[in-house]
Coordinates of C-alpha atoms and ligand atoms in Angstrom, one line a residue:
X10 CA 92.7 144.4 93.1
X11 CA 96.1 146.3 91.0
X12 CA 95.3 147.2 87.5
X13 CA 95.1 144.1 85.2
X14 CA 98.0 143.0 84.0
X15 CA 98.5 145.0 80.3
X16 CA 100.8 141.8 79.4
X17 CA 99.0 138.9 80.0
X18 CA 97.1 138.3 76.5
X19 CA 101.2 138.1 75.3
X20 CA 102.8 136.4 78.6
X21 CA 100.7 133.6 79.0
X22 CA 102.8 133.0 82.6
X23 CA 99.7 133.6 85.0
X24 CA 96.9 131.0 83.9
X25 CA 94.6 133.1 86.6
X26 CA 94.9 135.9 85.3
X27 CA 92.1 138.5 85.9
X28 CA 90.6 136.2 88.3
X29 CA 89.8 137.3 91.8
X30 CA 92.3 136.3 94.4
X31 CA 89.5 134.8 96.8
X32 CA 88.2 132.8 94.0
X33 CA 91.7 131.9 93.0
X34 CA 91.5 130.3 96.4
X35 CA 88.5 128.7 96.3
X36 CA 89.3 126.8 93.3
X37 CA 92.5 125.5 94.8
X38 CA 91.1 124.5 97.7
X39 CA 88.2 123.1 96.1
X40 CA 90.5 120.6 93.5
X41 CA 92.7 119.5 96.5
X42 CA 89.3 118.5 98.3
X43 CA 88.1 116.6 95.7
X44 CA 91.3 114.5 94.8
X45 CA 91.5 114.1 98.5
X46 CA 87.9 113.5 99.9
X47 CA 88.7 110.0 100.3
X48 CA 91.6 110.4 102.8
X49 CA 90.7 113.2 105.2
X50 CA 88.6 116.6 105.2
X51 CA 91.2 119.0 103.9
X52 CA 92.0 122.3 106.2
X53 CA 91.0 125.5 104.1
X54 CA 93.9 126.8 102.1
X55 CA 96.2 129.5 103.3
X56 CA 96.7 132.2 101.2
X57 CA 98.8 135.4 100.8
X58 CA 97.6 138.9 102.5
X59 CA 98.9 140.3 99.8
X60 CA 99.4 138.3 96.4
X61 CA 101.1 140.5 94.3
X62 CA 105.3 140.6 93.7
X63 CA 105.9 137.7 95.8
X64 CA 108.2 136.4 93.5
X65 CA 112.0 136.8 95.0
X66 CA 113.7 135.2 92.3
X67 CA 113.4 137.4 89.1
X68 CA 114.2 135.8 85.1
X69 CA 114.7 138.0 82.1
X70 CA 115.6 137.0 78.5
X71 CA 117.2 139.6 76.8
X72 CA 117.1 140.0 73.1
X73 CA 116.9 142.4 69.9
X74 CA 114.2 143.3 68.2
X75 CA 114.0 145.9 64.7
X76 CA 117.3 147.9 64.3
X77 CA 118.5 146.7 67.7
X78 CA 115.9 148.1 70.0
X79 CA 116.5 146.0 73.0
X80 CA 114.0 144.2 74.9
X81 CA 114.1 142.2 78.7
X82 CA 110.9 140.2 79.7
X83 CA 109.9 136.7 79.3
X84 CA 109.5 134.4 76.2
X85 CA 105.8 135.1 74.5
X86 CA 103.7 131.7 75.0
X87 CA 104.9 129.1 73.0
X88 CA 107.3 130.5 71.0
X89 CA 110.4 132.4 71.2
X90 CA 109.5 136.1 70.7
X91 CA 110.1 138.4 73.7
X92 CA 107.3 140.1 75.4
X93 CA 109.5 143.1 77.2
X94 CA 108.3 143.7 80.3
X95 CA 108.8 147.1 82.6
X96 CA 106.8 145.0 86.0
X97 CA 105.1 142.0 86.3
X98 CA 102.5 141.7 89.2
X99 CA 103.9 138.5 90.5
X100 CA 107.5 139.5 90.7
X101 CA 109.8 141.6 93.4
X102 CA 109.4 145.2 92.4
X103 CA 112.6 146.1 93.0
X104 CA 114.3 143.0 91.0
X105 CA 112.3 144.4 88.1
X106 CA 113.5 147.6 88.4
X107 CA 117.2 146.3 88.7
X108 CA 116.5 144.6 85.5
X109 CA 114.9 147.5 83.7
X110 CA 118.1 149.6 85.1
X111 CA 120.7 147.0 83.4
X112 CA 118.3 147.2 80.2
X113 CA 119.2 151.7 80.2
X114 CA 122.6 150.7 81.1
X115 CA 123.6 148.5 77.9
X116 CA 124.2 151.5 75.5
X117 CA 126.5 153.6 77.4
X118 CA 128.4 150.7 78.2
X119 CA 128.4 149.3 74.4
X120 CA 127.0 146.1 75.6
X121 CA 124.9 144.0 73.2
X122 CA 121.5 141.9 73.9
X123 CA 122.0 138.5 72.6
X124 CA 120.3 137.7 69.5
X125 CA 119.4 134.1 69.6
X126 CA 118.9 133.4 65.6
X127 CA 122.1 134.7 64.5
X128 CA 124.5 134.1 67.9
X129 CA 125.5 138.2 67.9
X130 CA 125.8 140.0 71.1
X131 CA 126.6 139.3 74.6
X132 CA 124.0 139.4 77.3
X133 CA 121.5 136.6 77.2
X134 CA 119.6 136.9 80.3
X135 CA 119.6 138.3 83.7
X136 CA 118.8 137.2 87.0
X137 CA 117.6 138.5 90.5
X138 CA 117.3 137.1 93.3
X139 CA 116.6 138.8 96.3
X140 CA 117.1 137.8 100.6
X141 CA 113.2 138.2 101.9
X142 CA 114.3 138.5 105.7
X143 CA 118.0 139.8 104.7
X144 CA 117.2 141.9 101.8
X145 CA 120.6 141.1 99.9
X146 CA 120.5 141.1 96.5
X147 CA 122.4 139.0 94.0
X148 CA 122.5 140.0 90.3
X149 CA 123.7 137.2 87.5
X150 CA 124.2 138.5 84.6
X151 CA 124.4 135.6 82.3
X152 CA 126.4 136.0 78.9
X153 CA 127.8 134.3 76.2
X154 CA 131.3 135.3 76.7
X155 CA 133.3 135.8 80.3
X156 CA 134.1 139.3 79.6
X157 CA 132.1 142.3 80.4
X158 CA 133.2 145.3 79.2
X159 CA 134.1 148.0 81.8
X160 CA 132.5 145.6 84.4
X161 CA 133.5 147.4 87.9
X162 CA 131.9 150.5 86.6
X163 CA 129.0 148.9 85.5
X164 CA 128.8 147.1 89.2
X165 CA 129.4 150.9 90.2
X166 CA 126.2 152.7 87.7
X167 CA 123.7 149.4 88.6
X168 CA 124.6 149.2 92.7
X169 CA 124.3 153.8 92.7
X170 CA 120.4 153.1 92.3
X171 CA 120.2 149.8 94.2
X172 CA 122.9 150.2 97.1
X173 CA 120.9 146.9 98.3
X174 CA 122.9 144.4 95.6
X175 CA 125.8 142.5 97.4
X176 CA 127.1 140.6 94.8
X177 CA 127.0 140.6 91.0
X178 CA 127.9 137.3 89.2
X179 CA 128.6 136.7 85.4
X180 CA 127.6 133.3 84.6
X181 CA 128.5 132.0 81.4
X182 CA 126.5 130.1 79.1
X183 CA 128.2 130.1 75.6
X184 CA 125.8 126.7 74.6
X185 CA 122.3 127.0 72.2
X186 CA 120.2 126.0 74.9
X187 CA 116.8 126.8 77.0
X188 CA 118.6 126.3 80.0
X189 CA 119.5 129.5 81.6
X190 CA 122.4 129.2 83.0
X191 CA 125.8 127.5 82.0
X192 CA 127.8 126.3 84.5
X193 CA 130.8 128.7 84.7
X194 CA 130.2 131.7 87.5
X195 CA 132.7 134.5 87.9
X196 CA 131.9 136.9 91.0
X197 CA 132.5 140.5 89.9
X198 CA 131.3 141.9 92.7
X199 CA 130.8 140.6 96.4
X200 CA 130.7 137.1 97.6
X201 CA 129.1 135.2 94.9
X202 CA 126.3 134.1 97.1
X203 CA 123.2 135.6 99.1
X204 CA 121.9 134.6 102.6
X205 CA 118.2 134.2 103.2
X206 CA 116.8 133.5 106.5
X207 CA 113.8 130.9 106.7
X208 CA 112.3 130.0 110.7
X209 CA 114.9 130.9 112.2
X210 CA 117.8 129.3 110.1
X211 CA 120.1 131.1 107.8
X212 CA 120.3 129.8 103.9
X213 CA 123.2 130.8 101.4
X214 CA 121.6 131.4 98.1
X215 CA 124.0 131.1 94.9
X216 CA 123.4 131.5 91.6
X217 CA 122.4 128.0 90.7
X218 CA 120.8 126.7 94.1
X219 CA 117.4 125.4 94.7
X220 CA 115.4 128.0 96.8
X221 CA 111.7 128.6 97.3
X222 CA 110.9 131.6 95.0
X223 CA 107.9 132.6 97.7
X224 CA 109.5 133.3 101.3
X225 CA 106.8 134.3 103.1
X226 CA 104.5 131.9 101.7
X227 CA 107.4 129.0 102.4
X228 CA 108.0 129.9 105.9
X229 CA 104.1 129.1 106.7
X230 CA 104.6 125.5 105.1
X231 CA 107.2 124.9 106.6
X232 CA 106.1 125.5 109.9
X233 CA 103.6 123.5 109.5
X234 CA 105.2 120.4 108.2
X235 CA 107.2 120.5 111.2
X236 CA 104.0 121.0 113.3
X237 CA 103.0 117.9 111.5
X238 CA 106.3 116.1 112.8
X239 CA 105.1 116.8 116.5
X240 CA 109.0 115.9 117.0
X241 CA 109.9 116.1 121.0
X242 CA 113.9 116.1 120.8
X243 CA 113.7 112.2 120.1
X244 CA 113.3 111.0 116.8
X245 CA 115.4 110.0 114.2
X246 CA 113.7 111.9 110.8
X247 CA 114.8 111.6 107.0
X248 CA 113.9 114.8 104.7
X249 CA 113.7 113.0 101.9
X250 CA 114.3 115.0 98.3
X251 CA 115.8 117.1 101.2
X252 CA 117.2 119.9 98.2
X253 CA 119.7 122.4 99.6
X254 CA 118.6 121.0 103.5
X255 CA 116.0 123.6 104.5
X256 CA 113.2 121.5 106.2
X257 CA 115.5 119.4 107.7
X258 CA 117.9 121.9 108.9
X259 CA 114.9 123.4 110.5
X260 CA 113.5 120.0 111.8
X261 CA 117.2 119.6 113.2
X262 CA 116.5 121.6 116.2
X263 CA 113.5 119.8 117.4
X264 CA 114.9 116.0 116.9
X265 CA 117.8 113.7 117.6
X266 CA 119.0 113.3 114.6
X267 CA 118.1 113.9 110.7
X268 CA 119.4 112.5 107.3
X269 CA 118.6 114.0 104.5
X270 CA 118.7 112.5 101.1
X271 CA 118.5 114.2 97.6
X272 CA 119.8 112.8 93.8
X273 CA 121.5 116.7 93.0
X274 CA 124.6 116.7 93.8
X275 CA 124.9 120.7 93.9
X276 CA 122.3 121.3 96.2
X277 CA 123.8 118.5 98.4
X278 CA 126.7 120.7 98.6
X279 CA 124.4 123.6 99.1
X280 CA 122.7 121.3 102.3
X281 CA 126.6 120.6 103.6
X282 CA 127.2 124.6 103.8
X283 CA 124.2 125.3 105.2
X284 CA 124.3 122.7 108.3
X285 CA 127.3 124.2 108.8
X286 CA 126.1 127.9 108.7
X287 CA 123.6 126.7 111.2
X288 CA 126.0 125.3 113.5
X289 CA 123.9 121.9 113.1
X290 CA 125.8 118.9 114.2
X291 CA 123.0 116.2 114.4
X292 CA 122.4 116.3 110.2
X293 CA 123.7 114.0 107.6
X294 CA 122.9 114.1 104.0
X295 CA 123.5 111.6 101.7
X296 CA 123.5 112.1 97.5
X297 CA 121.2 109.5 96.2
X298 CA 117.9 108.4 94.7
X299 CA 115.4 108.9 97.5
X300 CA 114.1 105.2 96.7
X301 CA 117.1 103.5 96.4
X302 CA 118.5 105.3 99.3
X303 CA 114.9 103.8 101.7
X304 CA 115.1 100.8 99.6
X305 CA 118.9 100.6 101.6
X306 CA 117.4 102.1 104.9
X307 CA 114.7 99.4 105.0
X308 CA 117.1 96.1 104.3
X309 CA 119.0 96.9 107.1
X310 CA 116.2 97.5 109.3
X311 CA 117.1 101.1 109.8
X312 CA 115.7 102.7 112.6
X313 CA 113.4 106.0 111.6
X314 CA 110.8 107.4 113.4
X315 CA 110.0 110.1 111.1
X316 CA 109.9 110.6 107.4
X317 CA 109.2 114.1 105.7
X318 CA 109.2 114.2 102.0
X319 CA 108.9 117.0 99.7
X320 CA 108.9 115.0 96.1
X321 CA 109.2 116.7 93.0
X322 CA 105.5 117.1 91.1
X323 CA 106.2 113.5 89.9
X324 CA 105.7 112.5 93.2
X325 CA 107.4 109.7 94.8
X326 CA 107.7 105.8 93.9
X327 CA 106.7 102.1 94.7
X328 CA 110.7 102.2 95.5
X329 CA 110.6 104.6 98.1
X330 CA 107.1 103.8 99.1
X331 CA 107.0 100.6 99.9
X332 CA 110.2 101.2 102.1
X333 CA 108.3 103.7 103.8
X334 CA 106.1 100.9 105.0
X335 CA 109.0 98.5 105.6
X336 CA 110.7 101.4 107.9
X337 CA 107.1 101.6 109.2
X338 CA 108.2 104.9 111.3
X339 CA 105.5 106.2 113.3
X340 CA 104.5 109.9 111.1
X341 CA 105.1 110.8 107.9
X342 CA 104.8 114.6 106.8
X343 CA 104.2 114.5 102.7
X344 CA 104.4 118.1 101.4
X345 CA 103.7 118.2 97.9
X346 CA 103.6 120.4 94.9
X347 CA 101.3 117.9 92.6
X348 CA 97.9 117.1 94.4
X349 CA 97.2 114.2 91.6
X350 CA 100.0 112.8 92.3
X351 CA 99.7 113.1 96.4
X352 CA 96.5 111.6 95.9
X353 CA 98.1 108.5 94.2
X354 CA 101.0 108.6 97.0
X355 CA 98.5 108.4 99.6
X356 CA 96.3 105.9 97.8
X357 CA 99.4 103.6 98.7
X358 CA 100.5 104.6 101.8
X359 CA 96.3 104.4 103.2
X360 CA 96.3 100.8 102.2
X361 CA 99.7 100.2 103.7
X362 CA 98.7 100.3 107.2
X363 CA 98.9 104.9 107.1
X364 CA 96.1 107.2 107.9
X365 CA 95.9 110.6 107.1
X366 CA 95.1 112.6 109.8
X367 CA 95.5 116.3 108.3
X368 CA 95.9 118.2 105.4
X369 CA 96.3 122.0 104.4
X370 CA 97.1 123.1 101.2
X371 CA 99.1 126.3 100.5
X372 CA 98.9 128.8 98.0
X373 CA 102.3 129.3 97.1
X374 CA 102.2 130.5 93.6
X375 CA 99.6 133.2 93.4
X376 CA 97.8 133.7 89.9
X377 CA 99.2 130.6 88.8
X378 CA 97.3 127.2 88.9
X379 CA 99.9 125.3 91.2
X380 CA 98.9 124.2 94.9
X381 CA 101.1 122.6 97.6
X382 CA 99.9 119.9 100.0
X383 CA 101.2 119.7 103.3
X384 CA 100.0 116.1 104.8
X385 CA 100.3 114.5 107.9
X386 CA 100.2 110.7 107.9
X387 CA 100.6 108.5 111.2
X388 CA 100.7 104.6 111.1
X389 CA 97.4 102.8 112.0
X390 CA 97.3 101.6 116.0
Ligands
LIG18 N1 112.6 120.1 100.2 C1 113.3 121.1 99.4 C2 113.3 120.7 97.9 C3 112.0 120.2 97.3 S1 112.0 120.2 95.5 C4 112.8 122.5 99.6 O1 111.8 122.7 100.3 O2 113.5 123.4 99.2 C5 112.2 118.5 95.2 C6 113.6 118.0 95.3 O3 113.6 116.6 94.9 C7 114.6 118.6 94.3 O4 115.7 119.2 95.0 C8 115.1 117.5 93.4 O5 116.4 117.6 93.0 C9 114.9 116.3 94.3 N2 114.7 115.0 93.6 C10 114.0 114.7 92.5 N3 114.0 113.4 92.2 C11 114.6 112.8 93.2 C12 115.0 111.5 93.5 N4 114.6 110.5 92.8 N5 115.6 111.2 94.7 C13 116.0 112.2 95.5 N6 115.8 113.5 95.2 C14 115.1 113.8 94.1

């Protein structure tokens, strides 16, 4: 076990904190058996080697405290104080480091933290994200104006220390929100964009995109919802709330053909450019509702074989569900990141003529309380 974490009675971010890993396990594993005893005995959970800095995409709020002391971290539980923060056990040691480095850099450079009650200053947050097969390293620097001061040699004094960032963005967010980031990116330094390689397949990462914050942890689930599939070069498949097209870019290679379907219309984009990056002709992806879109599939008496879904912790609806079992394809692979709401999912899909045949939950999120499902479904003979 590392040292306890010296920030946690201020953080509030890790709910497990100062428990055991293996009994961080064993309490996953033991809540996804019992909303799931019922369906199927659940697989035992995989877990990380290693659960510490698994995080590859990296948040700090910057702000003022006292006579303009500056600090980076993350907002103190329920309120709006800033715990600073030199490394966080769950994050990418090197992102910290980048972060701790722009935090030493703002003086020289006469650059200002934002100060949230009285709109003063210029840098408001900054974030990392980091290639886990590539290495590449974007930095967005997110401020409340589009001008950085001396900005190439700031790119210059940040990338001497980490040679390993390939792109610095500023993104601008000028609005008195929670949200992050604004919508306005300007790339200062390199491409703008990241590329991240997942089974095989090659993902652009950009400042805004969708993308599993735990590589190593995602590749495993991954694999294993395909496994699920049992595809043979055949089957028509939908990766439903498909996000930037990773499972079903993936899936791509062991099917006939796949449409993906997803409601944001940026990470459809994100889905285009990366079938493309692939070289995948045999994906389509479609910006919809995931429930309208089957409702559609299922009047016209699509043809689908397959179905993989990846809902949001919602979960899905009677919408999409109930097309499911009008499309009546032969598997469906349910990969979830809410168990209750799995368990409600598969309360439907049981009755409707499904059975599950195998589940293994993942420990994606180490030290938090969040679990994700991977379920494999086939129709009843
Ligand atoms: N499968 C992807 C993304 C999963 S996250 C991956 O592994 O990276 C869930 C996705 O569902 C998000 O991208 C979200 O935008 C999308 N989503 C949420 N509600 C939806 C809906 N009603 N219809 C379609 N997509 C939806």
């Amino acid at each position: 076990m590392e040292n306890k974490c010296i920030y946690a009675k201020k953080c509030g971010g890790c709910d497990y904190q100062g428990v055991d890993y293996p009994k961080q396990l064993e309490t996953k594993e033991a809540n996804v058996k019992k909303l799931l005893k019922d369906f199927v005995k659940v697989s035992p959970i995989v877990g990380m080697d290693n659960p510490y800095h698994y995080r590859h995409k990296v948040h700090a709020v910057f702000g003022c405290v006292g006579r303009g002391q500056v600090v980076a971290g993350v907002y103190k539980k329920n309120s709006h104080d800033i715990v600073d923060i030199e490394n966080c056990q769950i994050e990418d040691k090197e992102a910290d480091k980048i972060i701790r480095d722009v935090k030493g850099l703002l003086k020289s450079f006469k650059i200002k933290a934002y100060d949230e009650d009285t709109g003063y200053g210029l840098l408001r947050h900054v974030l990392v994200r980091k290639g886990y097969h590539t290495g590449e390293i974007m930095v967005v620097l997110v401020l409340v104006s589009p001008i950085l001061p001396s900005k190439n040699n700031f790119v210059k004094a940040l990338r001497k220390n980490h040679p390993n960032i390939s792109t610095v963005v500023i993104n601008v967010n000028d609005k008195k929100t929670s949200m992050v980031l604004g919508e306005r990116n300007i790339v200062v330094y390199g491409k703008g964009f990241i590329e991240d390689k997942l089974c095989g397949c090659t993902f652009r990462i950009s400042p805004n995109s969708f993308y599993q914050v735990n590589p190593a942890q995602t590749e495993h689930l991954y694999e294993k919802a395909i496994q699920c599939a049992k595809l043979s070069g055949k089957e028509i498949v939908i990766d439903a709330y498909c996000g930037t097209g990773t499972i079903g870019i993936i899936a791509s290679k062991h099917a006939k053909e796949v449409l993906g379907v997803e409601l944001n219309k940026d990470a459809i984009r994100d889905a285009i450019t990366n079938a493309k990056r692939n070289d995948i002709k045999n994906i389509r992806f479609v910006n919809d509702d995931a429930g309208k879109y089957m409702v559609s599939l299922a009047e016209k008496k699509e043809n689908v074989d397959v179905v993989i879904m990846d809902p949001p912790r919602s979960g899905s609806d009677e919408a999409f569900l109930s097309s499911v079992v009008k499309l009546s394809p032969k598997r469906v692979v349910y990969v979830s990141c809410g168990p209750d709401t799995l368990a409600r999912d598969l309360k439907y899909l049981t009755k409707k003529g499904y059975q599950v045949e195998e589940a293994t939950p993942f420990d994606m999120f180490p030290f938090t309380s969040h679990t994700e499902v991977v379920v494999a479904l086939s129709k009843k003979r």
